Amino acid sequence: RVVALGAIAAAPVGAFQVTLEELHAVRSSLHSLEPALPRLAALALGKLEDRESIPDLIDLLDSPDGLEVRAAHDALRWISGSDAGRTSE
């Protein structure tokens, strides 16, 4: 799972197409307790331009993990096509 998420996250925006089942699996990884999975899932959802994940990505902005926050911000930027003005730390 980590390898697949990493491959999508490393690809250019829009380069991957996934099935609905795969998309649900990526979305569910946003809520994983396994280290790195939420971050990779956020990046993958951004690269997939998954608009339905926007509410969950916004929630991830409140994570205590700075890498998850940065990934959520990047994903939202890729999905929306604009920067909401939040800075990465």
Coordinates of N, CA and C in Angstrom, one line a residue:
R1 N 0.8 -1.2 0.0 CA 0.0 0.0 0.0 C 0.9 1.3 0.0
V2 N 1.9 1.3 0.8 CA 2.8 2.4 0.9 C 3.5 2.6 -0.5
V3 N 3.9 1.6 -1.1 CA 4.6 1.7 -2.4 C 3.6 2.3 -3.4
A4 N 2.4 1.8 -3.5 CA 1.4 2.3 -4.5 C 1.1 3.8 -4.2
L5 N 0.9 4.2 -3.0 CA 0.7 5.6 -2.6 C 1.9 6.4 -3.0
G6 N 3.1 5.9 -2.7 CA 4.3 6.6 -3.0 C 4.5 6.8 -4.5
A7 N 4.1 5.9 -5.3 CA 4.2 6.0 -6.8 C 3.3 7.1 -7.3
I8 N 2.1 7.1 -6.8 CA 1.1 8.1 -7.2 C 1.6 9.5 -6.7
A9 N 2.0 9.5 -5.5 CA 2.4 10.8 -4.9 C 3.6 11.4 -5.6
A10 N 4.5 10.5 -6.2 CA 5.7 11.0 -6.9 C 5.4 11.4 -8.4
A11 N 4.3 11.0 -8.9 CA 4.0 11.2 -10.3 C 3.5 12.7 -10.5
P12 N 3.5 13.1 -11.7 CA 3.0 14.5 -12.0 C 1.5 14.5 -11.8
V13 N 0.9 15.6 -11.5 CA -0.5 15.8 -11.3 C -1.3 15.3 -12.5
G14 N -2.3 14.4 -12.3 CA -3.1 13.9 -13.4 C -2.5 12.7 -14.1
A15 N -1.3 12.2 -13.8 CA -0.6 11.2 -14.5 C -1.3 9.8 -14.3
F16 N -1.9 9.6 -13.2 CA -2.5 8.3 -12.8 C -4.0 8.4 -12.9
Q17 N -4.6 7.2 -13.3 CA -6.0 7.0 -13.2 C -6.2 5.8 -12.4
V18 N -7.1 5.8 -11.5 CA -7.4 4.7 -10.6 C -8.8 4.3 -10.7
T19 N -9.1 3.1 -10.3 CA -10.5 2.6 -10.2 C -11.2 3.3 -9.0
L20 N -12.5 3.3 -8.9 CA -13.2 3.8 -7.8 C -12.8 3.1 -6.5
E21 N -12.7 1.8 -6.6 CA -12.2 1.0 -5.4 C -10.9 1.4 -4.9
E22 N -9.9 1.6 -5.8 CA -8.6 2.1 -5.5 C -8.7 3.5 -4.8
L23 N -9.5 4.3 -5.4 CA -9.7 5.7 -4.9 C -10.2 5.7 -3.5
H24 N -11.2 4.8 -3.2 CA -11.7 4.7 -1.8 C -10.6 4.2 -0.9
A25 N -9.7 3.3 -1.3 CA -8.6 2.8 -0.5 C -7.6 4.0 -0.2
V26 N -7.4 4.8 -1.2 CA -6.5 5.9 -1.0 C -7.1 6.9 0.0
R27 N -8.4 7.2 -0.2 CA -9.1 8.1 0.8 C -9.1 7.6 2.2
S28 N -9.3 6.3 2.4 CA -9.3 5.7 3.7 C -7.9 5.8 4.4
S29 N -6.9 5.8 3.6 CA -5.5 5.9 4.1 C -5.3 7.3 4.8
L30 N -6.1 8.3 4.5 CA -5.9 9.6 5.1 C -6.1 9.4 6.6
H31 N -6.9 8.4 7.1 CA -7.2 8.3 8.5 C -6.4 7.2 9.1
S32 N -5.4 6.7 8.5 CA -4.6 5.6 9.0 C -3.8 6.1 10.2
L33 N -3.6 5.2 11.1 CA -2.7 5.4 12.2 C -1.2 5.0 11.9
E34 N -1.0 4.3 10.8 CA 0.3 3.9 10.4 C 1.1 5.1 9.9
P35 N 2.3 5.3 10.5 CA 3.1 6.5 10.1 C 3.3 6.6 8.6
A36 N 3.2 7.8 8.1 CA 3.5 8.1 6.7 C 2.2 7.9 5.8
L37 N 1.3 7.0 6.1 CA 0.2 6.8 5.2 C -0.7 8.0 5.0
P38 N -1.1 8.7 6.1 CA -1.9 9.9 5.8 C -1.2 10.9 4.9
R39 N 0.1 11.1 5.1 CA 0.9 12.1 4.3 C 0.9 11.6 2.8
L40 N 1.2 10.3 2.6 CA 1.3 9.8 1.2 C -0.1 9.8 0.6
A41 N -1.1 9.5 1.4 CA -2.5 9.5 0.8 C -2.9 10.9 0.4
A42 N -2.6 11.9 1.2 CA -2.9 13.3 0.9 C -2.2 13.7 -0.4
L43 N -0.9 13.4 -0.5 CA -0.2 13.7 -1.8 C -0.8 13.0 -3.0
A44 N -1.1 11.7 -2.8 CA -1.7 10.9 -3.9 C -3.1 11.5 -4.3
L45 N -3.9 11.9 -3.3 CA -5.2 12.5 -3.7 C -5.1 13.8 -4.4
G46 N -4.0 14.5 -4.0 CA -3.8 15.8 -4.7 C -3.4 15.5 -6.2
K47 N -2.5 14.5 -6.3 CA -2.0 14.2 -7.7 C -3.2 13.6 -8.5
L48 N -4.1 13.0 -7.9 CA -5.3 12.4 -8.6 C -6.4 13.5 -8.8
E49 N -6.2 14.7 -8.2 CA -7.1 15.8 -8.3 C -8.5 15.4 -7.8
D50 N -8.5 14.7 -6.7 CA -9.8 14.2 -6.1 C -10.5 15.2 -5.3
R51 N -11.5 15.9 -5.9 CA -12.2 17.0 -5.3 C -13.0 16.5 -4.1
E52 N -13.5 15.2 -4.1 CA -14.3 14.7 -3.0 C -13.5 14.6 -1.8
S53 N -12.2 14.6 -1.8 CA -11.4 14.4 -0.6 C -11.1 15.8 0.0
I54 N -11.6 16.9 -0.5 CA -11.2 18.2 0.0 C -11.6 18.3 1.5
P55 N -12.8 17.9 1.9 CA -13.1 18.1 3.3 C -12.1 17.4 4.3
D56 N -11.8 16.1 3.9 CA -10.8 15.4 4.7 C -9.4 16.0 4.6
L57 N -9.0 16.6 3.5 CA -7.7 17.2 3.4 C -7.7 18.5 4.3
I58 N -8.8 19.2 4.3 CA -8.9 20.4 5.1 C -8.8 20.0 6.6
D59 N -9.4 18.9 7.0 CA -9.3 18.4 8.4 C -7.8 18.1 8.7
L60 N -7.1 17.5 7.7 CA -5.7 17.1 7.9 C -4.8 18.4 8.2
L61 N -5.3 19.5 7.8 CA -4.5 20.7 8.1 C -4.3 21.0 9.5
D62 N -5.2 20.4 10.4 CA -5.1 20.5 11.8 C -4.2 19.5 12.5
S63 N -3.6 18.6 11.7 CA -2.8 17.6 12.3 C -1.6 18.2 13.0
P64 N -1.2 17.5 14.1 CA 0.0 17.9 14.8 C 1.3 17.6 14.0
D65 N 1.2 16.8 13.0 CA 2.4 16.4 12.2 C 2.6 17.4 11.1
G66 N 3.6 18.1 11.1 CA 3.9 19.2 10.1 C 4.0 18.6 8.7
L67 N 4.5 17.4 8.5 CA 4.6 16.8 7.2 C 3.2 16.5 6.6
E68 N 2.3 16.1 7.5 CA 0.9 15.8 7.0 C 0.3 17.2 6.7
V69 N 0.5 18.2 7.4 CA -0.1 19.5 7.1 C 0.4 20.0 5.8
R70 N 1.7 19.9 5.6 CA 2.3 20.3 4.3 C 1.7 19.5 3.1
A71 N 1.6 18.2 3.3 CA 1.0 17.4 2.3 C -0.4 17.7 2.0
A72 N -1.2 18.0 3.0 CA -2.6 18.4 2.8 C -2.7 19.7 2.0
H73 N -1.8 20.7 2.4 CA -1.8 22.0 1.8 C -1.4 21.8 0.3
D74 N -0.4 21.0 0.0 CA 0.0 20.8 -1.4 C -1.1 20.1 -2.2
A75 N -1.7 19.1 -1.6 CA -2.8 18.4 -2.2 C -4.0 19.4 -2.6
L76 N -4.3 20.2 -1.6 CA -5.4 21.2 -1.9 C -5.0 22.2 -2.9
R77 N -3.8 22.6 -3.0 CA -3.3 23.5 -4.0 C -3.4 22.8 -5.4
W78 N -3.0 21.5 -5.5 CA -3.0 20.8 -6.8 C -4.5 20.7 -7.2
I79 N -5.4 20.3 -6.3 CA -6.8 20.1 -6.7 C -7.4 21.4 -7.1
S80 N -7.2 22.5 -6.3 CA -7.8 23.7 -6.6 C -7.2 24.6 -7.7
G81 N -5.9 24.3 -7.9 CA -5.2 25.1 -8.9 C -4.7 26.4 -8.4
S82 N -4.9 26.6 -7.1 CA -4.4 27.9 -6.5 C -3.9 27.7 -5.1
D83 N -3.1 28.7 -4.6 CA -2.6 28.6 -3.3 C -3.4 29.4 -2.4
A84 N -3.9 28.8 -1.3 CA -4.8 29.5 -0.4 C -4.1 30.5 0.5
G85 N -2.8 30.6 0.3 CA -2.0 31.6 1.1 C -1.4 31.0 2.3
R86 N -1.6 29.7 2.6 CA -1.0 29.1 3.8 C 0.4 28.8 3.5
T87 N 1.3 29.1 4.4 CA 2.7 28.8 4.2 C 3.1 27.5 4.8
S88 N 4.0 26.8 4.1 CA 4.6 25.5 4.7 C 5.7 25.9 5.6
E89 N 5.7 25.2 6.7 CA 6.8 25.5 7.7 C 7.8 24.4 7.8

